[in-house]
PDB file of C-alpha atoms in Angstrom:
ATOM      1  CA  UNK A 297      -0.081  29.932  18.026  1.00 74.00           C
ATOM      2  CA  UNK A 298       2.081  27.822  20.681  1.00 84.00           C
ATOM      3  CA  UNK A 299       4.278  25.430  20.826  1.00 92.00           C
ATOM      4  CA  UNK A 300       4.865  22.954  23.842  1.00 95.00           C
ATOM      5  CA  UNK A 301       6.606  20.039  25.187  1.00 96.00           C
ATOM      6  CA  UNK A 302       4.050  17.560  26.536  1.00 96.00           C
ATOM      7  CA  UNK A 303       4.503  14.329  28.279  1.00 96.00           C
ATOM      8  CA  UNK A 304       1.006  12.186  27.883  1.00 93.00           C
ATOM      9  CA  UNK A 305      -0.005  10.331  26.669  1.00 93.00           C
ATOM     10  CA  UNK A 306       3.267  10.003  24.892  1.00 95.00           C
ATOM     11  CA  UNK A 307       6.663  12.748  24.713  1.00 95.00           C
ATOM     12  CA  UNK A 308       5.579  14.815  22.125  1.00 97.00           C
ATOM     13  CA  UNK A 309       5.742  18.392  20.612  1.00 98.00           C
ATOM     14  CA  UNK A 310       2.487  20.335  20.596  1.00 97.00           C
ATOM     15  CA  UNK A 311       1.530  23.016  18.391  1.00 97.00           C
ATOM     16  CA  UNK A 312      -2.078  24.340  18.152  1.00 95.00           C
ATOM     17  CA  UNK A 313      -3.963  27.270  17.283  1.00 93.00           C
ATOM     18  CA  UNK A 314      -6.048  28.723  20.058  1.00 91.00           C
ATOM     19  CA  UNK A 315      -8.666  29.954  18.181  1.00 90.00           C
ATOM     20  CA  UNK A 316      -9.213  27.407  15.843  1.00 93.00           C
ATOM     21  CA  UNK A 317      -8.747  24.316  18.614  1.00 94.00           C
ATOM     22  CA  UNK A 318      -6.386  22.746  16.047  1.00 96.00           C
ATOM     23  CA  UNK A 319      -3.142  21.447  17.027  1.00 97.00           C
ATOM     24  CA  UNK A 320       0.007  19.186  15.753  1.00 97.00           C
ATOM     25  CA  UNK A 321       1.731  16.802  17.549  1.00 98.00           C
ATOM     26  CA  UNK A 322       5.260  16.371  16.369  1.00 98.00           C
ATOM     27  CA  UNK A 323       7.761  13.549  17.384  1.00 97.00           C
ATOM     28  CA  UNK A 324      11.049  14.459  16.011  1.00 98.00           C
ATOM     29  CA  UNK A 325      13.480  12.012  17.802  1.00 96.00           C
ATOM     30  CA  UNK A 326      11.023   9.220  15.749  1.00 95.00           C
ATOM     31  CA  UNK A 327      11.757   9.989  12.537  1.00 96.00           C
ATOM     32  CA  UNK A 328      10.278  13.675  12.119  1.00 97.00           C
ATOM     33  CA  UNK A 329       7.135  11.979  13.070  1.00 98.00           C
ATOM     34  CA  UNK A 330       3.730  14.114  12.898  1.00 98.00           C
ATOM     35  CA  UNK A 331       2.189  11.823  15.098  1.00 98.00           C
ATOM     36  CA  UNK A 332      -1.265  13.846  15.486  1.00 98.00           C
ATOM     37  CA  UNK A 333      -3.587  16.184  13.985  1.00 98.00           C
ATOM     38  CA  UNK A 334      -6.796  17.521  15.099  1.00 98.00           C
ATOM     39  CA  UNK A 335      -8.782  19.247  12.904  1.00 98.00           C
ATOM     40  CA  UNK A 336     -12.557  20.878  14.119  1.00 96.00           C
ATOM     41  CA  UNK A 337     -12.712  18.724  16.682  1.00 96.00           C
ATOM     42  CA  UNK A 338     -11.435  15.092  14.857  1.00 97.00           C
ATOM     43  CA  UNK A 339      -8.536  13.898  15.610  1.00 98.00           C
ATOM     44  CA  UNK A 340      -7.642  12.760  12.062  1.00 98.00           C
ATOM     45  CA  UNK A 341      -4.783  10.876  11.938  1.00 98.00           C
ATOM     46  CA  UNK A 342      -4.446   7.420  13.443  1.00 98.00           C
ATOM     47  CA  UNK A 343      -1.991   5.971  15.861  1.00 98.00           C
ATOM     48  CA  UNK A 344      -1.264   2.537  17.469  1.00 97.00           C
ATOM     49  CA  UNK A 345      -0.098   3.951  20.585  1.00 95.00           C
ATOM     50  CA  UNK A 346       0.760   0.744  22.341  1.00 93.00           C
ATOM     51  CA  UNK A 347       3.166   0.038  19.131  1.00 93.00           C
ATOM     52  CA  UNK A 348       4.997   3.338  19.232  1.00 94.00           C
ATOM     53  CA  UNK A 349       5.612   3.001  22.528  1.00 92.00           C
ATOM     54  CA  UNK A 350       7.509   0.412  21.972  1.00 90.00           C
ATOM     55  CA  UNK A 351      10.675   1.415  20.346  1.00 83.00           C
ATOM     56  CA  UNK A 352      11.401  -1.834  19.160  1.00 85.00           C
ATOM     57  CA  UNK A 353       8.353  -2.193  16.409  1.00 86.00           C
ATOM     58  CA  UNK A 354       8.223   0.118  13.648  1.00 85.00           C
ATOM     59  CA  UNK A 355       5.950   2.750  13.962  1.00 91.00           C
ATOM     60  CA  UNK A 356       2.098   2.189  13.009  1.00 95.00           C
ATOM     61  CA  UNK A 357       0.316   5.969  12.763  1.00 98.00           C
ATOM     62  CA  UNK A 358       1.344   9.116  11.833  1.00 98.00           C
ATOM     63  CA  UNK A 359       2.993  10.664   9.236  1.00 98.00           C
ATOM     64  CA  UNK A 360       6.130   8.779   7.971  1.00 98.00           C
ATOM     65  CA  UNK A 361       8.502   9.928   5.234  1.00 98.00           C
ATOM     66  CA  UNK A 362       9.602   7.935   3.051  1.00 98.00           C
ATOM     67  CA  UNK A 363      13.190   9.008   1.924  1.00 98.00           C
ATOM     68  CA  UNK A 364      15.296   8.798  -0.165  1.00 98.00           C
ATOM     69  CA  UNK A 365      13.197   6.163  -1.639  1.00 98.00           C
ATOM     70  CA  UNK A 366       9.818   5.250  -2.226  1.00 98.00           C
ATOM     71  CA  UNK A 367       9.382   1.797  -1.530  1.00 96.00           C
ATOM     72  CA  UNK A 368      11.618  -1.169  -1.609  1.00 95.00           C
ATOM     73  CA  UNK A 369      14.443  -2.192  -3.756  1.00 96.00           C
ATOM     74  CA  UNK A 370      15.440  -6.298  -4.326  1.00 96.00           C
ATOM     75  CA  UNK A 371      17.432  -7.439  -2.027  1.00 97.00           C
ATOM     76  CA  UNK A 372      17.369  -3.682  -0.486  1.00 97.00           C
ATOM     77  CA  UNK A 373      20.455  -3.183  -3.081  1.00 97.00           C
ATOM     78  CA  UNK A 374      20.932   0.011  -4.390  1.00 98.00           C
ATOM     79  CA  UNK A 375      23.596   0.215  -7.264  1.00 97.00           C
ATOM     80  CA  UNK A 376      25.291   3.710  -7.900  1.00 97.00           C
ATOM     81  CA  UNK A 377      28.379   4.748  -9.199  1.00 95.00           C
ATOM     82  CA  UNK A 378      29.964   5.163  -5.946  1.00 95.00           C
ATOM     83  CA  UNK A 379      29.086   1.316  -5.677  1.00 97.00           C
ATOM     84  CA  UNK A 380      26.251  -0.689  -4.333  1.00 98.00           C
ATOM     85  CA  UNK A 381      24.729  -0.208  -0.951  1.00 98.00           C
ATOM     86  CA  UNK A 382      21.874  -1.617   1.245  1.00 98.00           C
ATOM     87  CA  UNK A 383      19.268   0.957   1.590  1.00 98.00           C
ATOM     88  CA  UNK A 384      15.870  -0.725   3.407  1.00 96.00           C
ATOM     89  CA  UNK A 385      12.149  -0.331   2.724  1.00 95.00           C
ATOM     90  CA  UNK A 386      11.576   3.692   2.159  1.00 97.00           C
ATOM     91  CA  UNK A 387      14.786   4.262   3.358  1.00 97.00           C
ATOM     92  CA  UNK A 388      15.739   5.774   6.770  1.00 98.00           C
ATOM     93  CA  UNK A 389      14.079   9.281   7.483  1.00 98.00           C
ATOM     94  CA  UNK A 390      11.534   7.507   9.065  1.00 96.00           C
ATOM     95  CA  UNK A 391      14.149   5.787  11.799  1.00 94.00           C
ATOM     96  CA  UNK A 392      16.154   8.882  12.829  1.00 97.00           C
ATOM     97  CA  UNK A 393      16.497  11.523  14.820  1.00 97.00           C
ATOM     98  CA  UNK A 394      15.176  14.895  13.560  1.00 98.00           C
ATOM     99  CA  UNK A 395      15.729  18.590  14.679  1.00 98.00           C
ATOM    100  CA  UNK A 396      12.863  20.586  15.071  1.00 97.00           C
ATOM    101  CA  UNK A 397      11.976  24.416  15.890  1.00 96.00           C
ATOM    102  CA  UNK A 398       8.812  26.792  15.536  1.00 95.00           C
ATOM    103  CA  UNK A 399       9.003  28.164  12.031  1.00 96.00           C
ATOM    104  CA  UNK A 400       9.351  32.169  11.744  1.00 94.00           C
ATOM    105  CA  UNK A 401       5.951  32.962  10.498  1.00 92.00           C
ATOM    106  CA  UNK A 402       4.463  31.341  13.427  1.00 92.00           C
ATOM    107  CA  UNK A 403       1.991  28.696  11.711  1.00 94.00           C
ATOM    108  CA  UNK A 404       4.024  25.345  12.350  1.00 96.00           C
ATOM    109  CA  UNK A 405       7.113  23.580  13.030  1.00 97.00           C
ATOM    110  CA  UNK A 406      10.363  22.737  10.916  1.00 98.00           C
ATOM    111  CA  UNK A 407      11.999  19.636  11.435  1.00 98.00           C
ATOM    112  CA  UNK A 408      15.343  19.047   9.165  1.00 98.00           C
ATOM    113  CA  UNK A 409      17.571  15.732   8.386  1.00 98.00           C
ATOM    114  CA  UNK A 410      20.861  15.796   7.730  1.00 98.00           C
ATOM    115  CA  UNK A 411      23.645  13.286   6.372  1.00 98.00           C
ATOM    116  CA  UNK A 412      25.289  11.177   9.428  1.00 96.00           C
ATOM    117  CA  UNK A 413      28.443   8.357   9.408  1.00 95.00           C
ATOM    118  CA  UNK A 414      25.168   5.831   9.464  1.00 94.00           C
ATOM    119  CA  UNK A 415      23.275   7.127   5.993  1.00 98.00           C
ATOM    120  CA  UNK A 416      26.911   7.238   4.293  1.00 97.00           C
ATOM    121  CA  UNK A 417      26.177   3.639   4.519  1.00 96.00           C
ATOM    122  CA  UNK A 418      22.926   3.086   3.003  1.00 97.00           C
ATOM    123  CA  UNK A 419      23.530   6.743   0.915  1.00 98.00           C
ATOM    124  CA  UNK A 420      26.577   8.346  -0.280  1.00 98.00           C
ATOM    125  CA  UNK A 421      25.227  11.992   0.086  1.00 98.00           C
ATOM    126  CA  UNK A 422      25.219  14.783   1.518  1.00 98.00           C
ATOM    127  CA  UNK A 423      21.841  16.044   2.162  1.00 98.00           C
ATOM    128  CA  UNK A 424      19.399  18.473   3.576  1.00 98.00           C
ATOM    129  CA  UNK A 425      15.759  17.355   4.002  1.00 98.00           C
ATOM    130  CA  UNK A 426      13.852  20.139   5.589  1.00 98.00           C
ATOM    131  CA  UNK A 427      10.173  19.995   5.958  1.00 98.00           C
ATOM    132  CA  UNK A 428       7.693  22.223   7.057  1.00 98.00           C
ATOM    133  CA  UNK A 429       4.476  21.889   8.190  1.00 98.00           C
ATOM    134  CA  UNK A 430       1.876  24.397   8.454  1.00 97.00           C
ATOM    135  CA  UNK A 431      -1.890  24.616  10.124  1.00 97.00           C
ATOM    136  CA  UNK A 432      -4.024  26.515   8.024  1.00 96.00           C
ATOM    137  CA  UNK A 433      -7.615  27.116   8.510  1.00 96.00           C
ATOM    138  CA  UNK A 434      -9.385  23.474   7.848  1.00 97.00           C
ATOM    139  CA  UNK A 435      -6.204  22.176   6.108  1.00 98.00           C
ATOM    140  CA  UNK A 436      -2.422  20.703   7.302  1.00 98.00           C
ATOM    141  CA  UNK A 437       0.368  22.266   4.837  1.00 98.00           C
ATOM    142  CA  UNK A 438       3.300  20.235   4.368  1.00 98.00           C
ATOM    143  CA  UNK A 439       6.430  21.125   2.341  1.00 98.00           C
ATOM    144  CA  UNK A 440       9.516  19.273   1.636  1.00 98.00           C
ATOM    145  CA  UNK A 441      12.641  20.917   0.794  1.00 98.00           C
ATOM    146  CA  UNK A 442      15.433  18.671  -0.298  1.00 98.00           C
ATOM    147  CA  UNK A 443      19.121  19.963  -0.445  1.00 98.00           C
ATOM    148  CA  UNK A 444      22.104  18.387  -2.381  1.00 98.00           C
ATOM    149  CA  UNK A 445      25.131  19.579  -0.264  1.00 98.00           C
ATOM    150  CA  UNK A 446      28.201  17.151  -2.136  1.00 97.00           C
ATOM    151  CA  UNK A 447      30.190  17.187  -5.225  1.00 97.00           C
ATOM    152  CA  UNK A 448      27.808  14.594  -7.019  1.00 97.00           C
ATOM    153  CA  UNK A 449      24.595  14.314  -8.772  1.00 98.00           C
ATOM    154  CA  UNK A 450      21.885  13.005  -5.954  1.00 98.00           C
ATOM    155  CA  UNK A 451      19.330  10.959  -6.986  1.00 98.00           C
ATOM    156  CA  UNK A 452      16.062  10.435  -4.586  1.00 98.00           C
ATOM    157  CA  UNK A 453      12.537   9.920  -4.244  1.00 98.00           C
ATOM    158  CA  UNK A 454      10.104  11.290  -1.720  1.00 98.00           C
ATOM    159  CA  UNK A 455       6.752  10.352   0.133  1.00 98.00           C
ATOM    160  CA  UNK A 456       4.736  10.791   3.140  1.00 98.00           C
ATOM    161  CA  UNK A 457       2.804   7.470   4.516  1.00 98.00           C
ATOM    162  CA  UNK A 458       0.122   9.475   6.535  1.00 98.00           C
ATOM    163  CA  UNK A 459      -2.480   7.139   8.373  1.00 98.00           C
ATOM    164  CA  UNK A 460      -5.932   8.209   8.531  1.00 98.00           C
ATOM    165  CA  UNK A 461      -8.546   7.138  11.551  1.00 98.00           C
ATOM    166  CA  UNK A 462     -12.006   5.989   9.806  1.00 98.00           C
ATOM    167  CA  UNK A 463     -15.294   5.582  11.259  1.00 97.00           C
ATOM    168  CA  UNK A 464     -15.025   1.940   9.283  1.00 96.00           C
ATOM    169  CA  UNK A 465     -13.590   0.338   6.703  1.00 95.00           C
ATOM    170  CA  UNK A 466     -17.182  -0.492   5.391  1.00 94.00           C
ATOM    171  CA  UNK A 467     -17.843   3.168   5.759  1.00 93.00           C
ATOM    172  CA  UNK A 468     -16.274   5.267   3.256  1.00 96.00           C
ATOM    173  CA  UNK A 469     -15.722   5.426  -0.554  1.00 96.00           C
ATOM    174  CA  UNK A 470     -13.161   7.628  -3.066  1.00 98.00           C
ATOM    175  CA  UNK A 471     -13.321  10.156  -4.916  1.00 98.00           C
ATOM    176  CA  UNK A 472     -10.845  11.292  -8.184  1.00 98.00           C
ATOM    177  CA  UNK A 473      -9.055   7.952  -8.538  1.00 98.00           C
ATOM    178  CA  UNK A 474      -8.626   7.236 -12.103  1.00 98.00           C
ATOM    179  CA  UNK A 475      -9.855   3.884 -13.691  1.00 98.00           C
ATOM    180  CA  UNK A 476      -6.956   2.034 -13.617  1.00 98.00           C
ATOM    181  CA  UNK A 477      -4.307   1.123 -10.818  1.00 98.00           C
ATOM    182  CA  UNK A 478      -0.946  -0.648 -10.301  1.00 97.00           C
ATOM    183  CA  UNK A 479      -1.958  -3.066  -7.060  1.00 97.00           C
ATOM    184  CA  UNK A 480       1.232  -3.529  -5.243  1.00 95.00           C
ATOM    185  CA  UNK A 481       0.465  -6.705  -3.726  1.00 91.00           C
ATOM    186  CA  UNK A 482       0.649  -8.623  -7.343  1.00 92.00           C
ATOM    187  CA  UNK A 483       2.802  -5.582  -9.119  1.00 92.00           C
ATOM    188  CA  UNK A 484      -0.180  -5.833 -12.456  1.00 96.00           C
ATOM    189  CA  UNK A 485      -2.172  -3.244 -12.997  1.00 97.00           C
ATOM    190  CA  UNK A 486      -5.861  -3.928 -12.482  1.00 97.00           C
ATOM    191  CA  UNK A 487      -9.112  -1.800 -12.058  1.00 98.00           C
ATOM    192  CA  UNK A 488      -9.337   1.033  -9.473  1.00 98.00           C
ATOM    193  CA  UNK A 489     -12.991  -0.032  -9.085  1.00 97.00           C
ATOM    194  CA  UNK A 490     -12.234  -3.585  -8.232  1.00 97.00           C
ATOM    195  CA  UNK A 491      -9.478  -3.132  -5.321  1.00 97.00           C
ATOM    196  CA  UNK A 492     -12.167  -0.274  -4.054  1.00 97.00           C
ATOM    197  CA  UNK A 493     -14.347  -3.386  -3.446  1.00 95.00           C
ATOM    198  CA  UNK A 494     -11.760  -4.735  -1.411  1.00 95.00           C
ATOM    199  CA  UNK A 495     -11.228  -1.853   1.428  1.00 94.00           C
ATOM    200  CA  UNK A 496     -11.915  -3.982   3.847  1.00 94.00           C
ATOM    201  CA  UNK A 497      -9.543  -6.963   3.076  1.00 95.00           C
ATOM    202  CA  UNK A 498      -6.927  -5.141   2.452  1.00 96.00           C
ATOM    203  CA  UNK A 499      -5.412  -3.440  -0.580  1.00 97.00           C
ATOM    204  CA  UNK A 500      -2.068  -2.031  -1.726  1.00 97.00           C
ATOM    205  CA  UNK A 501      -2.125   0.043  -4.598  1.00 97.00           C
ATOM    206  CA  UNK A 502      -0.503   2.925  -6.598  1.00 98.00           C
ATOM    207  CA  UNK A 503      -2.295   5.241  -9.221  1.00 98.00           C
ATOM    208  CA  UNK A 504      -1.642   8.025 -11.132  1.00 98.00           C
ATOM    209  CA  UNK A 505      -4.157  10.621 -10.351  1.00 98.00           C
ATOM    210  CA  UNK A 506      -4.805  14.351 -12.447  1.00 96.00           C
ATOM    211  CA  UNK A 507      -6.351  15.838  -9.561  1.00 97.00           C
ATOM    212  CA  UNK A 508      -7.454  16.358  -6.172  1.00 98.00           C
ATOM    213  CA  UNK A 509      -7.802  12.415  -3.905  1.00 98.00           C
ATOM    214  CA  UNK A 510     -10.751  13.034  -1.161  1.00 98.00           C
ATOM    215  CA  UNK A 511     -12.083  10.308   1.419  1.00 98.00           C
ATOM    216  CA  UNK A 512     -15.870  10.735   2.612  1.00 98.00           C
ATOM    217  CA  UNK A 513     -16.328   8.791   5.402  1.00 97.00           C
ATOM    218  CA  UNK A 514     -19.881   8.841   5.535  1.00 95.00           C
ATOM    219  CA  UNK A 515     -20.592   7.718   8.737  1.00 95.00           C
ATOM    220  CA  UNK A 516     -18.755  10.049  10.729  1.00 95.00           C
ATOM    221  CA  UNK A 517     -19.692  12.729   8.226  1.00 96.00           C
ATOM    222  CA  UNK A 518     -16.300  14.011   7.401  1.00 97.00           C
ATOM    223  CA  UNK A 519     -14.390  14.106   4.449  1.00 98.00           C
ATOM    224  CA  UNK A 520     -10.470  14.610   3.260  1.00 98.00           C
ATOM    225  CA  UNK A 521      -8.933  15.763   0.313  1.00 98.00           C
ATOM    226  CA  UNK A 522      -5.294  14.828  -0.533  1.00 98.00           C
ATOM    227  CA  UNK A 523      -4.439  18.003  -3.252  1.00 98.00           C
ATOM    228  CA  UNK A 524      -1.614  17.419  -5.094  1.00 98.00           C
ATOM    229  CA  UNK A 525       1.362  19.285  -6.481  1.00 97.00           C
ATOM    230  CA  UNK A 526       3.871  17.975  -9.108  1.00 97.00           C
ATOM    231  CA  UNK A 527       6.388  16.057  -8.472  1.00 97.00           C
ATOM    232  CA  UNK A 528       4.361  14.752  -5.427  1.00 98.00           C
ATOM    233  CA  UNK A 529       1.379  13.704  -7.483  1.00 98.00           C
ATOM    234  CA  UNK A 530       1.373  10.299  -7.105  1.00 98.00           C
ATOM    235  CA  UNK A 531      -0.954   8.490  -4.524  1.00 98.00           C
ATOM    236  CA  UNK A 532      -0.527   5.029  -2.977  1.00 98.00           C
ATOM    237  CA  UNK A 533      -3.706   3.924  -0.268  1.00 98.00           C
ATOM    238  CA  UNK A 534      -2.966   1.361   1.606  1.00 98.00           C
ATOM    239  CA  UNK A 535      -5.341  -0.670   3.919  1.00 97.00           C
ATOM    240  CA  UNK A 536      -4.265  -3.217   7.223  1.00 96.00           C
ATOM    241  CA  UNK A 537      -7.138  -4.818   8.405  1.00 96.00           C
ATOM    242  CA  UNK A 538      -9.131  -4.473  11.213  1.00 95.00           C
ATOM    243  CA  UNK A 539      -7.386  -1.464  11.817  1.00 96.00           C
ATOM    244  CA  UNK A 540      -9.870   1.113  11.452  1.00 97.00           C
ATOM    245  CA  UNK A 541      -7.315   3.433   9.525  1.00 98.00           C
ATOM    246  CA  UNK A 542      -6.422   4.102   5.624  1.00 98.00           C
ATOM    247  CA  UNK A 543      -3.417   5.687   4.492  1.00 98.00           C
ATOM    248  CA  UNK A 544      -3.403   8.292   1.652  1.00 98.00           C
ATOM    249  CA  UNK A 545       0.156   8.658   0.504  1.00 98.00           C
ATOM    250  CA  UNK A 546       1.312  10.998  -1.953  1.00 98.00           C
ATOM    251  CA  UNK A 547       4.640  10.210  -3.710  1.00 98.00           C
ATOM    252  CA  UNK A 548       6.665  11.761  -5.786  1.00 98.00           C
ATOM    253  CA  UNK A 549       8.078   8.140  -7.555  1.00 98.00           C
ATOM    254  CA  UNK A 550       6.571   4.559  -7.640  1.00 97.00           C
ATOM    255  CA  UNK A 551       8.685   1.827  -6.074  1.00 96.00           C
ATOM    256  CA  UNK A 552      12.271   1.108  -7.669  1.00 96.00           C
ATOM    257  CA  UNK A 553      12.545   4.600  -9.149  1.00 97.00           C
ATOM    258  CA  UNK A 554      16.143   4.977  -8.674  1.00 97.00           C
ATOM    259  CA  UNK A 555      16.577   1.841 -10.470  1.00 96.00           C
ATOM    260  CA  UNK A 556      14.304   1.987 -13.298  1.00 96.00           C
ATOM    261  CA  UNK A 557      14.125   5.749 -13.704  1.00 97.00           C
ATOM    262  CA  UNK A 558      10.414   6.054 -13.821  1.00 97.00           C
ATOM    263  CA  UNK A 559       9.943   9.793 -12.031  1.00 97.00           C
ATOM    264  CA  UNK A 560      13.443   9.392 -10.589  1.00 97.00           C
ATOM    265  CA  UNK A 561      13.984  13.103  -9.295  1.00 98.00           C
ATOM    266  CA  UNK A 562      18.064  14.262  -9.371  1.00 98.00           C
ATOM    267  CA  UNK A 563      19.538  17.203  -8.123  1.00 98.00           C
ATOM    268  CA  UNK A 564      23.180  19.027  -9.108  1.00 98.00           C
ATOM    269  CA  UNK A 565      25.802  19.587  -6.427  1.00 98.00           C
ATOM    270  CA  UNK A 566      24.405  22.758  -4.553  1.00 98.00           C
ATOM    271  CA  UNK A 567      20.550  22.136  -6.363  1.00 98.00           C
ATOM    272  CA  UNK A 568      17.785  22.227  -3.855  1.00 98.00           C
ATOM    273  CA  UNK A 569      14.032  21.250  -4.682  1.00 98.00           C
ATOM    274  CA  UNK A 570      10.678  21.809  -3.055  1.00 98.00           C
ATOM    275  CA  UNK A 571       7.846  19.365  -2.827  1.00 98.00           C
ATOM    276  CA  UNK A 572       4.482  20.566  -1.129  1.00 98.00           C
ATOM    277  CA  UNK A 573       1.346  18.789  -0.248  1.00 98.00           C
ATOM    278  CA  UNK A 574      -1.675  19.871   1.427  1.00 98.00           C
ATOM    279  CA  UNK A 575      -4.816  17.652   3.097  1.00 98.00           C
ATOM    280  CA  UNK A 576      -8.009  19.560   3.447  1.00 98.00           C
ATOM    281  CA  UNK A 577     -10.392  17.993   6.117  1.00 98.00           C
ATOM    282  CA  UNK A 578     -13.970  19.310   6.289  1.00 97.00           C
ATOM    283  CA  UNK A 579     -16.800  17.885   9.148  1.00 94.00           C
ATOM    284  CA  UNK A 580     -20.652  18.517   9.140  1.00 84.00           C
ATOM    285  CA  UNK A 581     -20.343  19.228  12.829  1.00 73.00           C
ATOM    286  CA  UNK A 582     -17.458  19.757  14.862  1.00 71.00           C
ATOM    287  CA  UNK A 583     -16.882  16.406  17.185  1.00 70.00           C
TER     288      UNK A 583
END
């Protein structure tokens, strides 16, 4: 496997497997972005190239992570013992600078996120946020590792906020979504089956799955599995209309965790934690 710098149609990191024909594309100055992955032929994940490349708009496509929260807060106030800070929506992995190398066993990258004067301000912890993402035959590997390096208890949640090209929004259905689901948009809960009806309009929604998450687009005859691990077992979808694109977002805490407590993770001074996730994409034909 290789890994090189390429210019077009955007600076990027690529990393593919020759004999397979897969490949990453990895953007760490933008947030540890995996911007692109192309799997038997499909390029499966979905970016708004004419938004990224302007830096001023937030980024549309890809992979964003969502750290060290999930969500938003009220007010974007985050009340600790240290005192109260301003922490945006998801927090700021997504907006900063990453460092990135080939990992030692050859089958990916590594891109890590440390504590700077700026997250001090929004987060009053030292931190290591590794993650590592693998190709593996048919599938993308992805595993977090989250490091407390202060004197104090660390409190965090984690997600990814992967966007997915579709054939249509009219095209494709779910599979393994349980009955019932916390919509977003209204903060009720309310039936799985109903919002399903609303792909196309645009949902927002969280739910609580016990297994596997796959997406058959029918039309383009592909399908893609979102297999979970514990902590990061929860899934939000999320829909923008008439972008031809769903995300599938697994998380390890719904919105306000660190306030209410629901799933809030916590790690001792020196502690370190691993969350993995793993999409499995499967075609009829190669494209």
């Amino acid at each position: 496997m290789s890994l090189i710098q390429r210019e077009t149609p955007y600076p990027h990191w690529e990393f593919s497997d020759p004999a397979s024909g897969d490949l990453l594309r990895v953007v760490p100055e933008r947030g540890g972005l995996i911007s692109g992955w192309r799997c038997a032929g499909h390029e499966v994940v979905y970016l708004d190239l004419e938004r990224f490349l302007d830096p001023a708009q937030s980024v549309r496509g890809g992979f964003p992570v969502l750290f060290p929260i999930t969500g938003g807060l009220p007010d974007n106030r985050l009340p600790l013992p240290q005192g109260v800070f301003n922490l945006g929506q998801h927090g700021f992995a997504r907006q900063l600078p990453w460092r990135m190398e080939a990992l030692a066993d050859g089958a990916g990258v590594q891109m890590q996120l440390g504590e700077t004067h700026e997250t001090f301000k929004a987060y009053p912890f030292w931190f290591l946020l590794t993650m590592e993402v693998r190709l593996a035959p048919g599938a993308l590997e992805i595993t977090a590792i989250v490091e407390n390096r202060g004197s104090d208890t660390m409190p965090f949640s984690f997600g990814l906020h992967p966007y997915f090209n579709l054939s249509s929004l009219e095209s494709v259905r779910f599979e393994g979504l349980p009955a019932q689901c916390l919509n977003h948009l209204t903060m009720e809960d309310t039936s799985t089956a109903d919002q399903m009806e609303r792909l196309a309009s645009g949902i927002d929604l969280l739910v609580r799955p016990t297994g596997a998450v796959r997406l058959v687009d029918g039309a383009a005859g592909t399908s893609l599995e979102l297999q979970l691990s514990h902590p990061l077992d929860l899934v939000v979808l999320w829909t923008e209309p008439p972008r031809a694109m769903v995300c599938i977002e697994p998380w390890s805490a719904p919105r306000q965790a660190l306030l209410s407590g629901d799933r809030k993770l916590e790690l001792s001074p020196g502690a370190s934690t691993r969350l993995h996730t793993r999409y499995a994409f499967t075609a009829t034909q190669r494209a």
